[in-house]
Coordinates of C-alpha atoms (C1' of nucleotides) in Angstrom, one line a residue:
Chain X
X168 CA -178.5 25.1 157.3
X169 CA -181.0 25.5 160.8
X170 CA -180.8 23.5 164.2
X171 CA -184.0 21.7 164.1
X172 CA -183.8 20.0 160.6
X173 CA -179.6 18.8 161.4
X174 CA -180.5 17.3 164.2
X175 CA -183.3 15.3 162.5
X176 CA -180.8 14.1 159.5
X177 CA -178.5 13.4 163.0
X178 CA -181.8 10.9 164.3
X179 CA -181.2 9.5 160.7
X180 CA -177.9 9.2 160.9
X181 CA -178.0 7.0 164.1
X182 CA -181.0 5.1 163.6
X183 CA -180.4 4.2 159.4
X184 CA -176.4 3.9 160.2
X185 CA -176.3 5.5 156.9
X186 CA -174.0 8.7 156.4
X187 CA -176.3 11.5 155.3
X188 CA -173.0 13.4 153.6
X189 CA -171.0 11.5 151.5
X190 CA -173.3 8.5 151.0
X191 CA -172.4 8.6 147.2
X192 CA -168.0 8.5 148.6
X193 CA -168.7 5.4 150.7
X194 CA -172.2 2.7 149.8
X195 CA -170.9 1.2 146.7
X196 CA -167.3 0.8 145.4
X197 CA -168.3 1.2 142.2
X198 CA -165.6 0.7 139.7
X199 CA -166.9 3.7 137.0
X200 CA -167.3 6.1 140.6
X201 CA -163.9 5.5 141.4
X202 CA -162.6 5.7 137.8
X203 CA -163.9 9.5 137.6
X204 CA -162.9 10.4 141.3
X205 CA -159.3 9.1 140.7
X206 CA -158.9 10.5 137.3
X207 CA -160.7 13.9 139.2
X208 CA -157.9 13.9 141.6
X209 CA -155.5 13.4 139.3
X210 CA -155.9 16.4 137.3
X211 CA -156.7 18.6 140.2
X212 CA -160.4 18.9 140.0
X213 CA -160.6 17.0 143.1
X214 CA -159.1 16.8 145.5
X215 CA -156.8 19.7 147.6
X216 CA -157.4 23.3 147.1
X217 CA -154.3 24.3 145.2
X218 CA -151.3 23.1 144.0
X219 CA -153.3 20.0 142.2
X220 CA -153.8 21.5 139.1
X221 CA -150.4 23.0 137.6
X222 CA -148.9 20.1 138.2
X223 CA -151.4 18.0 136.6
X224 CA -150.8 20.3 134.2
X225 CA -147.3 20.2 134.4
X226 CA -146.9 17.3 133.8
X227 CA -149.3 17.1 130.9
X228 CA -147.1 20.1 129.2
X229 CA -143.5 17.7 130.1
X230 CA -145.4 14.5 128.4
X231 CA -146.1 17.0 125.2
X232 CA -142.9 17.9 125.1
X233 CA -142.5 21.2 124.9
X234 CA -139.0 22.3 126.2
X235 CA -139.8 26.9 126.6
X236 CA -142.1 27.5 129.6
X237 CA -145.2 29.4 127.4
X238 CA -146.6 30.3 130.5
X239 CA -149.1 32.2 129.4
X240 CA -150.9 29.4 128.1
X241 CA -150.1 27.4 131.2
X242 CA -151.6 29.8 133.2
X243 CA -154.8 29.4 130.5
X244 CA -154.7 26.1 131.1
X245 CA -154.8 26.4 134.6
X246 CA -157.2 29.2 134.7
X247 CA -159.6 27.0 132.5
X248 CA -159.1 24.1 134.8
X249 CA -159.9 26.0 137.8
X250 CA -163.0 27.1 136.6
X251 CA -163.9 23.6 136.1
X252 CA -163.0 23.5 139.3
X253 CA -165.5 25.8 140.8
X254 CA -168.1 25.3 138.7
X255 CA -167.8 21.3 140.0
X256 CA -167.5 22.0 143.5
X257 CA -170.5 24.0 143.2
X258 CA -172.7 21.8 142.1
X259 CA -171.3 18.9 144.2
X260 CA -172.2 20.9 146.9
X261 CA -175.7 22.2 145.6
X262 CA -176.5 18.3 144.7
X263 CA -175.9 17.3 148.6
X264 CA -177.5 20.2 150.4
X265 CA -180.3 19.8 148.0
X266 CA -180.2 16.2 148.9
X267 CA -180.3 16.7 152.7
X268 CA -183.0 19.2 152.0
X269 CA -184.9 16.5 150.4
X270 CA -184.3 13.8 152.7
X271 CA -184.7 16.1 155.9
X272 CA -188.3 16.9 154.0
X273 CA -188.9 13.5 153.9
X274 CA -188.6 12.3 156.8
X275 CA -190.4 14.9 158.4
X276 CA -193.0 13.8 156.4
X277 CA -192.7 10.0 157.8
X278 CA -192.4 11.9 161.6
X279 CA -196.0 13.3 160.6
X280 CA -197.2 10.0 159.6
X281 CA -196.2 8.4 162.5
X282 CA -198.5 10.4 164.1
X283 CA -201.1 8.1 162.3
X284 CA -199.6 5.1 161.9
X285 CA -196.6 2.9 163.5
X286 CA -193.2 3.4 160.6
X287 CA -190.6 1.3 161.3
X288 CA -186.8 2.0 160.9
X289 CA -187.2 -0.1 157.7
X290 CA -188.9 1.7 156.3
X291 CA -187.0 5.1 156.9
X292 CA -183.5 3.1 156.1
X293 CA -185.6 2.3 152.9
X294 CA -186.3 6.2 152.5
X295 CA -183.1 7.4 152.8
X296 CA -181.0 5.4 150.3
X297 CA -183.8 5.4 148.2
X298 CA -183.2 9.0 147.7
X299 CA -178.9 8.8 148.2
X300 CA -179.1 6.6 145.4
X301 CA -181.1 9.0 143.0
X302 CA -178.2 11.7 143.8
X303 CA -175.5 10.1 143.5
X304 CA -176.5 9.1 140.0
X305 CA -177.4 12.9 139.3
X306 CA -174.0 13.9 140.8
X307 CA -172.1 10.6 139.2
X308 CA -173.6 12.6 136.0
X309 CA -172.0 15.4 137.1
X310 CA -168.5 14.0 137.9
X311 CA -168.4 12.1 133.9
X312 CA -169.5 15.6 132.6
X313 CA -166.2 17.2 134.8
X314 CA -164.0 14.6 133.5
X315 CA -165.4 15.3 129.6
X316 CA -164.7 19.4 129.9
X317 CA -161.0 18.7 131.9
X318 CA -160.6 15.8 128.5
X319 CA -161.0 18.7 126.0
X320 CA -159.2 20.8 127.9
X321 CA -156.5 18.6 127.5
X322 CA -156.8 18.8 124.5
X323 CA -156.9 22.1 123.5
X324 CA -154.0 22.9 125.3
X325 CA -151.3 20.2 125.6
X326 CA -152.3 18.8 122.0
X327 CA -148.6 19.7 121.2
X328 CA -150.2 19.9 117.1
X329 CA -152.6 22.5 118.7
X330 CA -149.2 25.0 119.3
X331 CA -147.1 24.1 116.6
X332 CA -144.3 26.8 116.0
X333 CA -142.5 26.9 113.0
X334 CA -139.1 26.5 114.2
X335 CA -136.4 29.6 113.8
X336 CA -135.2 30.0 110.5
X337 CA -131.7 29.9 111.6
X338 CA -132.8 26.6 113.1
X339 CA -134.1 25.4 109.8
X340 CA -131.1 26.3 107.9
X341 CA -129.1 24.3 110.2
X342 CA -130.8 21.1 109.7
X343 CA -131.5 22.0 105.8
X344 CA -127.5 22.2 105.7
X345 CA -127.1 18.9 108.1
X346 CA -129.3 17.2 105.2
X347 CA -128.4 18.7 101.6
X348 CA -124.3 18.1 103.2
X349 CA -125.2 14.2 103.8
X350 CA -127.8 13.5 101.3
X351 CA -126.7 9.9 100.5
X352 CA -127.2 9.1 103.9
X353 CA -129.4 11.6 105.5
X354 CA -130.1 9.5 108.5
X355 CA -127.6 11.7 111.6
X356 CA -126.5 9.0 114.7
X357 CA -128.0 10.0 117.9
X358 CA -125.0 12.4 118.9
X359 CA -125.4 14.6 115.7
X360 CA -129.2 14.5 116.8
X361 CA -127.7 15.6 119.7
X362 CA -125.7 18.4 118.7
X363 CA -128.2 19.3 116.0
X364 CA -130.8 19.4 118.7
X365 CA -128.3 21.6 120.7
X366 CA -127.4 24.2 117.7
X367 CA -131.2 24.7 116.8
X368 CA -132.3 25.0 120.4
X369 CA -135.1 21.9 119.8
X370 CA -135.3 18.6 121.2
X371 CA -133.8 15.8 120.1
X372 CA -136.9 13.9 119.0
X373 CA -137.7 17.3 117.1
X374 CA -134.9 16.9 115.1
X375 CA -135.8 13.0 114.4
X376 CA -138.9 14.4 113.8
X377 CA -138.0 16.9 111.3
X378 CA -135.4 14.3 109.1
X379 CA -138.4 12.2 108.9
X380 CA -140.7 14.9 107.7
X381 CA -137.9 15.6 105.3
X382 CA -136.7 12.6 104.4
X383 CA -140.4 11.6 103.1
X384 CA -141.5 14.8 101.6
X385 CA -138.4 15.4 99.7
X386 CA -138.6 12.1 98.2
X387 CA -142.0 12.7 97.3
X388 CA -141.2 15.5 95.5
X389 CA -137.2 15.6 94.8
X390 CA -138.1 18.2 91.3
X391 CA -139.8 20.5 94.2
X392 CA -136.1 20.6 96.4
X393 CA -134.1 20.8 93.7
X394 CA -133.9 24.2 93.9
X395 CA -133.4 24.5 98.1
X396 CA -131.0 21.2 97.0
X397 CA -128.6 23.5 95.2
X398 CA -128.5 26.7 96.8
X399 CA -127.3 24.7 100.3
X400 CA -125.0 22.5 98.2
X401 CA -123.6 25.9 96.5
X402 CA -123.2 26.4 100.6
X403 CA -121.7 23.5 101.6
X404 CA -119.3 23.8 98.7
X405 CA -118.1 27.4 99.9
X406 CA -116.7 25.8 103.1
X407 CA -115.6 22.6 102.2
X408 CA -113.6 24.6 100.0
X409 CA -112.2 26.7 103.3
X410 CA -111.9 23.3 104.3
X411 CA -110.5 21.5 101.1
X412 CA -108.1 24.1 100.8
X413 CA -106.6 23.9 104.3
X414 CA -106.2 20.4 104.1
X415 CA -104.6 20.8 100.3
X416 CA -101.6 22.9 102.5
X417 CA -100.8 20.0 105.0
X418 CA -100.9 17.3 102.6
X419 CA -101.7 15.8 98.9
X420 CA -102.3 12.4 100.2
X421 CA -105.4 12.0 101.6
X422 CA -107.8 9.4 101.5
X423 CA -110.9 9.5 98.7
X424 CA -114.6 10.8 100.6
X425 CA -116.7 8.0 102.0
X426 CA -118.7 6.0 99.4
X427 CA -121.7 7.2 98.4
X428 CA -124.0 4.3 98.2
X429 CA -127.1 6.2 97.7
X430 CA -130.0 7.9 99.1
X431 CA -132.2 4.7 100.0
X432 CA -135.3 4.6 101.6
X433 CA -135.2 1.8 104.3
X434 CA -137.1 -1.7 102.7
X435 CA -136.4 0.1 99.3
X436 CA -134.8 0.4 96.6
X437 CA -134.6 3.9 95.7
X438 CA -130.9 4.6 95.1
X439 CA -130.9 8.4 94.3
X440 CA -127.2 8.3 93.7
X441 CA -127.5 11.9 94.9
X442 CA -124.3 11.8 96.0
X443 CA -123.2 12.2 92.4
X444 CA -125.9 14.3 91.6
X445 CA -124.6 16.8 94.4
X446 CA -121.3 16.4 92.7
X447 CA -122.3 17.2 89.7
X448 CA -124.3 19.6 91.2
X449 CA -121.4 21.1 92.9
X450 CA -119.3 21.1 89.7
X451 CA -122.0 23.0 87.6
X452 CA -121.7 25.5 90.6
X453 CA -118.4 26.3 90.1
X454 CA -118.4 26.2 86.4
X455 CA -121.4 29.0 86.1
X456 CA -123.6 26.0 85.0
X457 CA -126.7 25.3 85.7
X458 CA -127.1 21.2 86.5
X459 CA -129.2 19.1 84.3
X460 CA -132.4 17.5 85.5
X461 CA -131.6 14.1 87.4
X462 CA -135.7 13.4 88.3
X463 CA -138.6 13.4 86.4
X464 CA -141.4 15.5 87.3
X465 CA -142.8 13.1 89.5
X466 CA -140.0 12.5 91.6
X467 CA -138.3 9.7 90.1
X468 CA -135.2 8.8 89.2
X469 CA -134.9 9.9 84.9
Chain P
dT225 C1' -159.9 33.7 103.9
dG226 C1' -157.8 29.5 100.8
dC227 C1' -153.9 26.9 100.4
dG228 C1' -149.5 25.0 100.9
dA229 C1' -145.7 24.4 104.2
dT230 C1' -144.8 22.5 108.7
dG231 C1' -144.1 20.3 113.0
dA232 C1' -146.5 16.4 115.5
dT233 C1' -149.0 11.9 116.0
dT234 C1' -150.3 7.4 113.9
dA235 C1' -150.2 3.0 112.2
dG236 C1' -147.6 -0.4 110.7
dG237 C1' -142.9 -2.8 109.6
dT238 C1' -138.3 -4.4 110.5
Chain I
dA149 C1' -135.8 2.0 119.2
dC150 C1' -136.0 3.5 114.9
dC151 C1' -138.1 4.1 110.3
dT152 C1' -141.5 5.1 106.8
dA153 C1' -146.8 6.9 105.0
dA154 C1' -150.3 9.0 106.0
dT155 C1' -152.6 12.1 108.3
dC156 C1' -153.9 15.5 111.8
dA157 C1' -153.4 20.8 112.6
dT158 C1' -151.6 25.0 113.3
dC159 C1' -148.8 29.0 110.6
dG160 C1' -148.2 31.9 107.5
dC161 C1' -148.4 34.2 102.8
dA162 C1' -150.8 35.6 98.9

DNA sequence: TGCGATGATTAGGT
DNA sequence: ACCTAATCATCGCA
């Protein structure tokens, strides 16, 4: 910027008491503008050059409940965010420069006019504030669209649904084993969930999600899961047989296993009596027979 | 590429 | 807080 113009701007500043550079930020305490500013600051788009963005990304990733450090996606997110940030800053600078230049231009015109007519400081102030209002509304739009872009970016990268990965085969195996061996009451306790989570290398809430999904899907279409149920029943039968063999050697007077009340969904009379079903499955497994169908094709009990 | 499977989210209930 | 049920969005296979 040319020194001559700059001195003019300083002159305006002195005369009007307006801050030319940052008029938009400090003049009206507009709540919406403040919201936008706060959000941009929180997302690391506005504010200090480095660190903010990654902090926001890390916080968001933590909120999304991602235990592994998917650093590839992270850096991708950061790259996109800094792209937005760069665009935002260059645009902002462009607007400020344009605002200043335009102000200078108007001031020059007023100066020339001052040779032919008297110009009051009031008039100058009015002109300058008009210009600033115009430019700050443009700036508001910029901030708004930047916020939108960040929100879209966030939803694309940080929405857990978008980066869903199937659990490992082992994990699914472990979960299924638990589910089918507790079919009469497939509601693991907090401790059980923690243990399953540990075994499967997933979070406790993922275990809860899995059981929630499994219960509802099993209930909806038991027929579909029959084969799977048989498979895991056989599997647990083998381990149970080992355990039983060991137990029998110790004592013959063991109390019977826990009484089963049946798989009952909350608030619903939905007695599967699946413990009995499982026992049938097991005995059939051992005798080589195939279990009699216990459920109708629509999933209801016969 | 279509479609079923599947993990995550949401709304509404207790 | 935890559940069910519906739904969303992606995965993975034929």
